[in-house]
Amino acid sequence: MTISAKRAPVRVGVVGLGRLGKRHATNLAYRVPGAALLAVCSPLDDELAWARDALPEPRLYAEYDAMLADGDIDAIWLVTPSSLHAEQIVAALAAGKHVFCEKPLSLDVAQCEHVLAFAREHPELQATIGFMRRFDPSYRDAYEKVMAGKIGRPFMIRSQTTDKNDPEGFFVRFAPNSGGIFLDCTVHDIDIARWFFGHARATRAYAAGTVALHEGLRECGDVDNGVGVVEFEGGRLAVFYASRTMAHGNDTHSEIIGTAGALSVGHNPRASRVEIYDESGVRNECTPTFFDRFEEAFLHEAQAFAASIGARGERGASGSESAGATLADALEATRIGLALREALETGTPVVL
Ligand SMILES: NC(=O)c1ccc[n+]([C@@H]2O[C@H](COP(=O)([O-])OP(=O)(O)OC[C@H]3O[C@@H](n4cnc5c(N)ncnc54)[C@H](O)[C@@H]3O)[C@@H](O)[C@H]2O)c1
């Protein structure tokens, strides 16, 4: 990616320094040439202490509103609980800031629509949702092959997001604000399916799920393993699987099946190209977490966002897809994720 040396870097404020926020902040501070990490915000003292030690002297904010009032910040980078995204995006746009926000846009369709309506009034500002899988080199290669017609007409996608089991129960504590397994995990597979299907409209959703290990999830109506089937217009189908209980690691992979061939992305979730030959046979170690699998994608996503804002200054506003998933994409992903959740809860298919 070439970034004009003359462009001033986009000055970013990262909000939320938890599991993923620390990663984004580190990328923006050290690995994104078009961005400068100007400030961070967290309500927790220990997270601000981490920022003081690990980052190059960012301004520290304990209050989101105080950060929004900082006139030196060009873009807000939200890595906060999903239940806060919609209101925080609107507040950032109202303060005249570009926004990057982690997925999902919201856990509620009406809130998503409100964000879209508000953003339409601010076409000069970029608002992107972090479906980073679109920036993974292998997914992008597969996408370009599909767009070039290499597998004919894609009509079927099988895609899974499965996490390594965490006996400490992080997911149980995380669940009340995550929207459940389909909005938290499958939302990525939904976005990939829509991307490969040329944004086809979903028409019906079916779902089933089970609690295999984490009984605590029942309290908020969640499961630790879920399966969904979504029909799209034009006779296209997607089958999704999400899990919190894998023994071997984060195993995220997808297959795209077309009328003249098929593509598989990440079918062997190997951590590296090393193969181990021992008394168990021949094997690879697996990527332990989503971040190990998608480290490059998170970086490319940040670089693309910074480049897109820099380019806006030169060519004016645009909804260029190269910057990542749009608010409209994210609204559809939430709509489909919620339909899967409803299908799981009611045991009946949901017409979209
Ligand atoms: N793209 C991906 O694959 C991926 C992976 C993991 C998480 N995520 C998303 O990232 C977001 C954060 O997830 P996480 O795992 O880092 O969660 P986390 O619980 O580890 O971190 C949340 C952070 O938000 C901060 N926070 C809470 N309330 C706040 C407020 N009012 N103002 C400012 N900060 C506040 C917390 O202090 C914490 O730093 C979620 O929306 C999640 O869906 C995306």
GROMACS .gro file of C-alpha atoms and ligand atoms in nm:
model
  396
    1MET     CA    1   0.000   0.000   0.000
    2THR     CA    2   0.153   0.335  -0.095
    3ILE     CA    3   0.080   0.629   0.129
    4SER     CA    4   0.182   0.974   0.017
    5ALA     CA    5   0.476   1.098   0.224
    6LYS     CA    6   0.322   1.445   0.217
    7ARG     CA    7  -0.001   1.346   0.390
    8ALA     CA    8  -0.025   1.424   0.759
    9PRO     CA    9  -0.099   1.109   0.958
   10VAL     CA   10  -0.453   1.053   1.079
   11ARG     CA   11  -0.453   1.130   1.453
   12VAL     CA   12  -0.639   0.851   1.627
   13GLY     CA   13  -0.793   0.802   1.971
   14VAL     CA   14  -0.850   0.439   2.074
   15VAL     CA   15  -1.139   0.371   2.312
   16GLY     CA   16  -1.133   0.044   2.509
   17LEU     CA   17  -0.805  -0.126   2.600
   18GLY     CA   18  -0.921  -0.479   2.671
   19ARG     CA   19  -0.834  -0.805   2.494
   20LEU     CA   20  -0.845  -0.651   2.145
   21GLY     CA   21  -0.809  -0.276   2.217
   22LYS     CA   22  -0.448  -0.322   2.330
   23ARG     CA   23  -0.372  -0.491   1.998
   24HIS     CA   24  -0.532  -0.216   1.789
   25ALA     CA   25  -0.358   0.055   1.994
   26THR     CA   26  -0.020  -0.113   1.946
   27ASN     CA   27  -0.074  -0.148   1.571
   28LEU     CA   28  -0.179   0.216   1.538
   29ALA     CA   29   0.116   0.337   1.747
   30TYR     CA   30   0.389   0.142   1.571
   31ARG     CA   31   0.275  -0.029   1.253
   32VAL     CA   32   0.045   0.199   1.054
   33PRO     CA   33   0.244   0.465   0.868
   34GLY     CA   34  -0.064   0.674   0.786
   35ALA     CA   35  -0.179   0.696   1.149
   36ALA     CA   36  -0.054   0.848   1.473
   37LEU     CA   37  -0.191   0.723   1.804
   38LEU     CA   38  -0.270   1.047   1.985
   39ALA     CA   39  -0.487   0.931   2.275
   40VAL     CA   40  -0.645   0.634   2.448
   41CYS     CA   41  -0.953   0.605   2.667
   42SER     CA   42  -1.048   0.348   2.929
   43PRO     CA   43  -1.245   0.370   3.252
   44LEU     CA   44  -0.996   0.130   3.414
   45ASP     CA   45  -0.677   0.257   3.583
   46ASP     CA   46  -0.481  -0.059   3.509
   47GLU     CA   47  -0.554  -0.027   3.136
   48LEU     CA   48  -0.439   0.335   3.135
   49ALA     CA   49  -0.126   0.228   3.325
   50TRP     CA   50  -0.062  -0.031   3.055
   51ALA     CA   51  -0.097   0.243   2.789
   52ARG     CA   52   0.149   0.466   2.975
   53ASP     CA   53   0.409   0.187   2.968
   54ALA     CA   54   0.347   0.027   2.630
   55LEU     CA   55   0.258   0.318   2.400
   56PRO     CA   56   0.447   0.629   2.292
   57GLU     CA   57   0.306   0.885   2.539
   58PRO     CA   58  -0.058   0.897   2.434
   59ARG     CA   59  -0.298   1.140   2.601
   60LEU     CA   60  -0.494   0.940   2.859
   61TYR     CA   61  -0.869   0.978   2.906
   62ALA     CA   62  -1.091   0.803   3.158
   63GLU     CA   63  -1.407   0.959   3.008
   64TYR     CA   64  -1.521   0.912   2.647
   65ASP     CA   65  -1.681   1.259   2.633
   66ALA     CA   66  -1.353   1.421   2.735
   67MET     CA   67  -1.174   1.241   2.452
   68LEU     CA   68  -1.439   1.354   2.201
   69ALA     CA   69  -1.376   1.714   2.308
   70ASP     CA   70  -1.007   1.684   2.211
   71GLY     CA   71  -0.990   1.888   1.891
   72ASP     CA   72  -0.660   1.732   1.783
   73ILE     CA   73  -0.816   1.388   1.728
   74ASP     CA   74  -0.928   1.313   1.370
   75ALA     CA   75  -1.062   0.959   1.417
   76ILE     CA   76  -1.208   0.755   1.702
   77TRP     CA   77  -1.127   0.383   1.719
   78LEU     CA   78  -1.390   0.195   1.922
   79VAL     CA   79  -1.295  -0.138   2.079
   80THR     CA   80  -1.556  -0.125   2.353
   81PRO     CA   81  -1.834  -0.372   2.450
   82SER     CA   82  -2.067  -0.434   2.155
   83SER     CA   83  -2.368  -0.302   2.348
   84LEU     CA   84  -2.207   0.048   2.349
   85HIS     CA   85  -2.104   0.072   1.981
   86ALA     CA   86  -2.410   0.245   1.832
   87GLU     CA   87  -2.431   0.533   2.081
   88GLN     CA   88  -2.053   0.580   2.078
   89ILE     CA   89  -2.041   0.595   1.696
   90VAL     CA   90  -2.316   0.858   1.689
   91ALA     CA   91  -2.137   1.063   1.956
   92ALA     CA   92  -1.809   1.046   1.759
   93LEU     CA   93  -1.976   1.158   1.435
   94ALA     CA   94  -2.155   1.438   1.621
   95ALA     CA   95  -1.814   1.553   1.746
   96GLY     CA   96  -1.689   1.566   1.385
   97LYS     CA   97  -1.464   1.258   1.408
   98HIS     CA   98  -1.416   0.975   1.158
   99VAL     CA   99  -1.495   0.640   1.320
  100PHE     CA  100  -1.364   0.289   1.308
  101CYS     CA  101  -1.569   0.054   1.527
  102GLU     CA  102  -1.521  -0.312   1.603
  103LYS     CA  103  -1.794  -0.554   1.498
  104PRO     CA  104  -2.085  -0.584   1.543
  105LEU     CA  105  -2.230  -0.239   1.468
  106SER     CA  106  -2.501  -0.299   1.726
  107LEU     CA  107  -2.703  -0.577   1.887
  108ASP     CA  108  -3.024  -0.412   1.772
  109VAL     CA  109  -3.150  -0.339   1.418
  110ALA     CA  110  -3.326  -0.012   1.511
  111GLN     CA  111  -3.002   0.116   1.665
  112CYS     CA  112  -2.813   0.020   1.348
  113GLU     CA  113  -3.066   0.212   1.139
  114HIS     CA  114  -3.030   0.514   1.365
  115VAL     CA  115  -2.651   0.508   1.315
  116LEU     CA  116  -2.692   0.483   0.935
  117ALA     CA  117  -2.938   0.774   0.930
  118PHE     CA  118  -2.705   0.985   1.143
  119ALA     CA  119  -2.402   0.898   0.928
  120ARG     CA  120  -2.590   0.995   0.611
  121GLU     CA  121  -2.605   1.349   0.752
  122HIS     CA  122  -2.223   1.346   0.780
  123PRO     CA  123  -2.098   1.224   0.441
  124GLU     CA  124  -1.769   1.403   0.501
  125LEU     CA  125  -1.686   1.151   0.777
  126GLN     CA  126  -1.573   0.793   0.729
  127ALA     CA  127  -1.745   0.524   0.938
  128THR     CA  128  -1.621   0.166   0.905
  129ILE     CA  129  -1.700  -0.153   1.094
  130GLY     CA  130  -1.416  -0.394   1.171
  131PHE     CA  131  -1.490  -0.705   0.968
  132MET     CA  132  -1.117  -0.765   0.938
  133ARG     CA  133  -1.152  -1.099   0.762
  134ARG     CA  134  -1.200  -0.900   0.440
  135PHE     CA  135  -0.834  -0.790   0.482
  136ASP     CA  136  -0.687  -1.135   0.545
  137PRO     CA  137  -0.462  -1.212   0.245
  138SER     CA  138  -0.610  -1.561   0.193
  139TYR     CA  139  -0.973  -1.447   0.211
  140ARG     CA  140  -0.888  -1.158  -0.023
  141ASP     CA  141  -0.716  -1.393  -0.270
  142ALA     CA  142  -1.021  -1.622  -0.263
  143TYR     CA  143  -1.250  -1.320  -0.314
  144GLU     CA  144  -1.054  -1.204  -0.618
  145LYS     CA  145  -1.062  -1.554  -0.766
  146VAL     CA  146  -1.439  -1.576  -0.716
  147MET     CA  147  -1.489  -1.229  -0.867
  148ALA     CA  148  -1.274  -1.338  -1.166
  149GLY     CA  149  -1.517  -1.628  -1.222
  150LYS     CA  150  -1.271  -1.906  -1.136
  151ILE     CA  151  -1.536  -2.122  -0.966
  152GLY     CA  152  -1.831  -2.020  -1.182
  153ARG     CA  153  -2.131  -1.887  -0.993
  154PRO     CA  154  -2.082  -1.922  -0.614
  155PHE     CA  155  -2.399  -2.063  -0.463
  156MET     CA  156  -2.294  -2.226  -0.137
  157ILE     CA  157  -2.075  -2.118   0.154
  158ARG     CA  158  -1.976  -2.324   0.456
  159SER     CA  159  -1.800  -2.110   0.713
  160GLN     CA  160  -1.702  -2.151   1.075
  161THR     CA  161  -1.561  -1.946   1.361
  162THR     CA  162  -1.455  -2.168   1.645
  163ASP     CA  163  -1.253  -2.063   1.948
  164LYS     CA  164  -1.033  -2.264   2.176
  165ASN     CA  165  -1.206  -2.363   2.496
  166ASP     CA  166  -1.127  -2.127   2.782
  167PRO     CA  167  -1.174  -2.317   3.109
  168GLU     CA  168  -1.154  -1.983   3.297
  169GLY     CA  169  -1.491  -1.893   3.144
  170PHE     CA  170  -1.401  -1.561   2.976
  171PHE     CA  171  -1.687  -1.615   2.731
  172VAL     CA  172  -1.936  -1.658   3.009
  173ARG     CA  173  -1.842  -1.319   3.159
  174PHE     CA  174  -1.833  -1.163   2.810
  175ALA     CA  175  -2.170  -1.309   2.698
  176PRO     CA  176  -2.416  -1.057   2.852
  177ASN     CA  177  -2.278  -0.777   2.630
  178SER     CA  178  -2.181  -0.982   2.324
  179GLY     CA  179  -2.526  -1.047   2.178
  180GLY     CA  180  -2.476  -1.425   2.187
  181ILE     CA  181  -2.269  -1.660   1.976
  182PHE     CA  182  -2.424  -1.569   1.638
  183LEU     CA  183  -2.381  -1.190   1.679
  184ASP     CA  184  -2.038  -1.227   1.833
  185CYS     CA  185  -1.876  -1.502   1.621
  186THR     CA  186  -2.097  -1.594   1.324
  187VAL     CA  187  -2.136  -1.227   1.235
  188HIS     CA  188  -1.793  -1.259   1.068
  189ASP     CA  189  -1.906  -1.558   0.859
  190ILE     CA  190  -2.225  -1.374   0.769
  191ASP     CA  191  -2.023  -1.078   0.645
  192ILE     CA  192  -1.797  -1.308   0.443
  193ALA     CA  193  -2.099  -1.484   0.288
  194ARG     CA  194  -2.258  -1.151   0.188
  195TRP     CA  195  -1.923  -1.032   0.048
  196PHE     CA  196  -1.873  -1.342  -0.167
  197PHE     CA  197  -2.239  -1.344  -0.274
  198GLY     CA  198  -2.217  -0.983  -0.398
  199HIS     CA  199  -2.430  -0.850  -0.109
  200ALA     CA  200  -2.724  -1.077  -0.190
  201ARG     CA  201  -3.024  -1.033   0.038
  202ALA     CA  202  -3.084  -1.298   0.304
  203THR     CA  203  -3.436  -1.442   0.298
  204ARG     CA  204  -3.462  -1.705   0.574
  205ALA     CA  205  -3.263  -1.827   0.875
  206TYR     CA  206  -3.263  -2.158   1.064
  207ALA     CA  207  -3.060  -2.235   1.376
  208ALA     CA  208  -2.985  -2.487   1.647
  209GLY     CA  209  -2.739  -2.490   1.934
  210THR     CA  210  -2.620  -2.666   2.244
  211VAL     CA  211  -2.432  -2.605   2.567
  212ALA     CA  212  -2.151  -2.858   2.559
  213LEU     CA  213  -1.936  -2.722   2.843
  214HIS     CA  214  -2.024  -2.373   2.970
  215GLU     CA  215  -2.345  -2.406   3.172
  216GLY     CA  216  -2.318  -2.040   3.281
  217LEU     CA  217  -2.418  -1.931   2.929
  218ARG     CA  218  -2.776  -2.054   2.982
  219GLU     CA  219  -2.844  -1.758   3.211
  220CYS     CA  220  -2.827  -1.514   2.919
  221GLY     CA  221  -2.986  -1.753   2.669
  222ASP     CA  222  -2.659  -1.826   2.493
  223VAL     CA  223  -2.500  -2.154   2.377
  224ASP     CA  224  -2.137  -2.255   2.334
  225ASN     CA  225  -2.194  -2.432   2.001
  226GLY     CA  226  -2.434  -2.306   1.737
  227VAL     CA  227  -2.525  -2.400   1.382
  228GLY     CA  228  -2.708  -2.176   1.138
  229VAL     CA  229  -2.838  -2.207   0.784
  230VAL     CA  230  -2.921  -1.893   0.589
  231GLU     CA  231  -3.092  -1.879   0.251
  232PHE     CA  232  -3.010  -1.587   0.024
  233GLU     CA  233  -3.191  -1.463  -0.283
  234GLY     CA  234  -3.094  -1.630  -0.609
  235GLY     CA  235  -3.085  -1.982  -0.459
  236ARG     CA  236  -2.769  -1.919  -0.257
  237LEU     CA  237  -2.710  -2.096   0.074
  238ALA     CA  238  -2.479  -2.053   0.371
  239VAL     CA  239  -2.409  -2.297   0.653
  240PHE     CA  240  -2.242  -2.154   0.962
  241TYR     CA  241  -2.086  -2.316   1.270
  242ALA     CA  242  -1.963  -2.134   1.579
  243SER     CA  243  -1.804  -2.282   1.888
  244ARG     CA  244  -1.639  -2.176   2.213
  245THR     CA  245  -1.517  -2.524   2.303
  246MET     CA  246  -1.253  -2.639   2.055
  247ALA     CA  247  -0.972  -2.842   2.211
  248HIS     CA  248  -0.712  -2.756   1.947
  249GLY     CA  249  -0.728  -2.375   1.907
  250ASN     CA  250  -0.895  -2.109   1.695
  251ASP     CA  251  -1.010  -2.291   1.384
  252THR     CA  252  -1.168  -2.041   1.146
  253HIS     CA  253  -1.223  -2.159   0.791
  254SER     CA  254  -1.455  -2.120   0.497
  255GLU     CA  255  -1.545  -2.300   0.175
  256ILE     CA  256  -1.698  -2.128  -0.122
  257ILE     CA  257  -1.863  -2.367  -0.365
  258GLY     CA  258  -1.951  -2.265  -0.718
  259THR     CA  259  -2.094  -2.414  -1.036
  260ALA     CA  260  -1.743  -2.472  -1.181
  261GLY     CA  261  -1.528  -2.536  -0.874
  262ALA     CA  262  -1.475  -2.462  -0.506
  263LEU     CA  263  -1.229  -2.276  -0.287
  264SER     CA  264  -1.133  -2.347   0.068
  265VAL     CA  265  -0.971  -2.086   0.296
  266GLY     CA  266  -0.776  -2.190   0.606
  267HIS     CA  267  -0.898  -2.549   0.612
  268ASN     CA  268  -0.588  -2.653   0.803
  269PRO     CA  269  -0.568  -2.395   1.084
  270ARG     CA  270  -0.195  -2.437   1.125
  271ALA     CA  271   0.000  -2.186   1.331
  272SER     CA  272   0.303  -2.213   1.102
  273ARG     CA  273   0.446  -2.433   0.828
  274VAL     CA  274   0.621  -2.657   1.082
  275GLU     CA  275   0.504  -3.017   1.088
  276ILE     CA  276   0.573  -3.232   1.393
  277TYR     CA  277   0.653  -3.601   1.342
  278ASP     CA  278   0.629  -3.793   1.668
  279GLU     CA  279   0.455  -4.081   1.846
  280SER     CA  280   0.118  -3.915   1.772
  281GLY     CA  281   0.183  -3.913   1.397
  282VAL     CA  282   0.228  -3.607   1.175
  283ARG     CA  283   0.065  -3.281   1.282
  284ASN     CA  284   0.067  -2.899   1.289
  285GLU     CA  285   0.014  -2.681   1.590
  286CYS     CA  286  -0.304  -2.473   1.561
  287THR     CA  287  -0.344  -2.094   1.583
  288PRO     CA  288  -0.430  -2.047   1.954
  289THR     CA  289  -0.653  -1.737   1.927
  290PHE     CA  290  -0.837  -1.526   1.670
  291PHE     CA  291  -0.560  -1.269   1.697
  292ASP     CA  292  -0.287  -1.518   1.606
  293ARG     CA  293  -0.492  -1.623   1.304
  294PHE     CA  294  -0.583  -1.271   1.190
  295GLU     CA  295  -0.291  -1.056   1.305
  296GLU     CA  296  -0.210  -0.953   0.947
  297ALA     CA  297  -0.576  -0.880   0.870
  298PHE     CA  298  -0.605  -0.643   1.171
  299LEU     CA  299  -0.296  -0.460   1.053
  300HIS     CA  300  -0.410  -0.432   0.690
  301GLU     CA  301  -0.752  -0.316   0.807
  302ALA     CA  302  -0.595  -0.031   1.008
  303GLN     CA  303  -0.367   0.065   0.720
  304ALA     CA  304  -0.663   0.070   0.479
  305PHE     CA  305  -0.871   0.288   0.714
  306ALA     CA  306  -0.589   0.541   0.754
  307ALA     CA  307  -0.522   0.543   0.380
  308SER     CA  308  -0.890   0.589   0.305
  309ILE     CA  309  -0.918   0.894   0.533
  310GLY     CA  310  -0.603   1.043   0.386
  311ALA     CA  311  -0.743   0.990   0.037
  312ARG     CA  312  -1.080   1.147   0.129
  313GLY     CA  313  -0.901   1.476   0.188
  314GLU     CA  314  -0.776   1.461  -0.170
  315ARG     CA  315  -1.075   1.326  -0.358
  316GLY     CA  316  -1.366   1.414  -0.130
  317ALA     CA  317  -1.599   1.170   0.043
  318SER     CA  318  -1.662   0.826  -0.100
  319GLY     CA  319  -1.801   0.500   0.025
  320SER     CA  320  -1.509   0.304  -0.116
  321GLU     CA  321  -1.524  -0.065  -0.023
  322SER     CA  322  -1.145  -0.074  -0.004
  323ALA     CA  323  -1.178   0.093   0.338
  324GLY     CA  324  -1.369  -0.212   0.472
  325ALA     CA  325  -1.724  -0.304   0.557
  326THR     CA  326  -1.970  -0.016   0.542
  327LEU     CA  327  -2.237   0.064   0.798
  328ALA     CA  328  -2.492  -0.084   0.556
  329ASP     CA  329  -2.297  -0.413   0.543
  330ALA     CA  330  -2.281  -0.416   0.922
  331LEU     CA  331  -2.655  -0.349   0.953
  332GLU     CA  332  -2.729  -0.654   0.736
  333ALA     CA  333  -2.486  -0.867   0.938
  334THR     CA  334  -2.666  -0.770   1.260
  335ARG     CA  335  -3.007  -0.834   1.100
  336ILE     CA  336  -2.904  -1.185   0.995
  337GLY     CA  337  -2.727  -1.257   1.326
  338LEU     CA  338  -3.040  -1.158   1.517
  339ALA     CA  339  -3.255  -1.376   1.292
  340LEU     CA  340  -3.031  -1.673   1.374
  341ARG     CA  341  -3.063  -1.595   1.744
  342GLU     CA  342  -3.441  -1.578   1.716
  343ALA     CA  343  -3.447  -1.905   1.521
  344LEU     CA  344  -3.237  -2.064   1.796
  345GLU     CA  345  -3.462  -1.932   2.072
  346THR     CA  346  -3.792  -2.022   1.905
  347GLY     CA  347  -3.691  -2.336   1.722
  348THR     CA  348  -3.857  -2.211   1.405
  349PRO     CA  349  -3.717  -2.058   1.084
  350VAL     CA  350  -3.720  -1.678   1.064
  351VAL     CA  351  -3.822  -1.506   0.741
  352LEU     CA  352  -3.614  -1.195   0.672
  353LIG     N1  353  -1.278  -0.855   1.501
  353LIG     C1  354  -1.270  -0.955   1.585
  353LIG     O1  355  -1.243  -1.069   1.550
  353LIG     C2  356  -1.294  -0.929   1.732
  353LIG     C3  357  -1.235  -1.011   1.828
  353LIG     C4  358  -1.256  -0.981   1.962
  353LIG     C5  359  -1.337  -0.876   1.999
  353LIG     N2  360  -1.396  -0.800   1.901
  353LIG     C6  361  -1.485  -0.690   1.939
  353LIG     O2  362  -1.412  -0.590   2.008
  353LIG     C7  363  -1.493  -0.533   2.111
  353LIG     C8  364  -1.417  -0.543   2.243
  353LIG     O3  365  -1.391  -0.679   2.270
  353LIG     P1  366  -1.277  -0.722   2.374
  353LIG     O4  367  -1.266  -0.869   2.360
  353LIG     O5  368  -1.156  -0.639   2.358
  353LIG     O6  369  -1.353  -0.687   2.511
  353LIG     P2  370  -1.293  -0.654   2.653
  353LIG     O7  371  -1.402  -0.672   2.750
  353LIG     O8  372  -1.163  -0.725   2.674
  353LIG     O9  373  -1.258  -0.497   2.641
  353LIG     C9  374  -1.357  -0.395   2.643
  353LIG    C10  375  -1.290  -0.262   2.676
  353LIG    O10  376  -1.387  -0.157   2.676
  353LIG    C11  377  -1.361  -0.073   2.789
  353LIG     N3  378  -1.486  -0.003   2.823
  353LIG    C12  379  -1.596  -0.052   2.882
  353LIG     N4  380  -1.691   0.047   2.894
  353LIG    C13  381  -1.635   0.159   2.840
  353LIG    C14  382  -1.681   0.292   2.822
  353LIG     N5  383  -1.805   0.329   2.862
  353LIG     N6  384  -1.600   0.382   2.763
  353LIG    C15  385  -1.476   0.347   2.723
  353LIG     N7  386  -1.427   0.221   2.737
  353LIG    C16  387  -1.506   0.129   2.796
  353LIG    C17  388  -1.313  -0.168   2.897
  353LIG    O11  389  -1.240  -0.100   2.997
  353LIG    C18  390  -1.221  -0.257   2.812
  353LIG    O12  391  -1.098  -0.190   2.795
  353LIG    C19  392  -1.626  -0.608   2.109
  353LIG    O13  393  -1.720  -0.532   2.039
  353LIG    C20  394  -1.595  -0.735   2.030
  353LIG    O14  395  -1.707  -0.782   1.956
  353LIG    C21  396  -1.375  -0.823   1.771
   0.00000   0.00000   0.00000
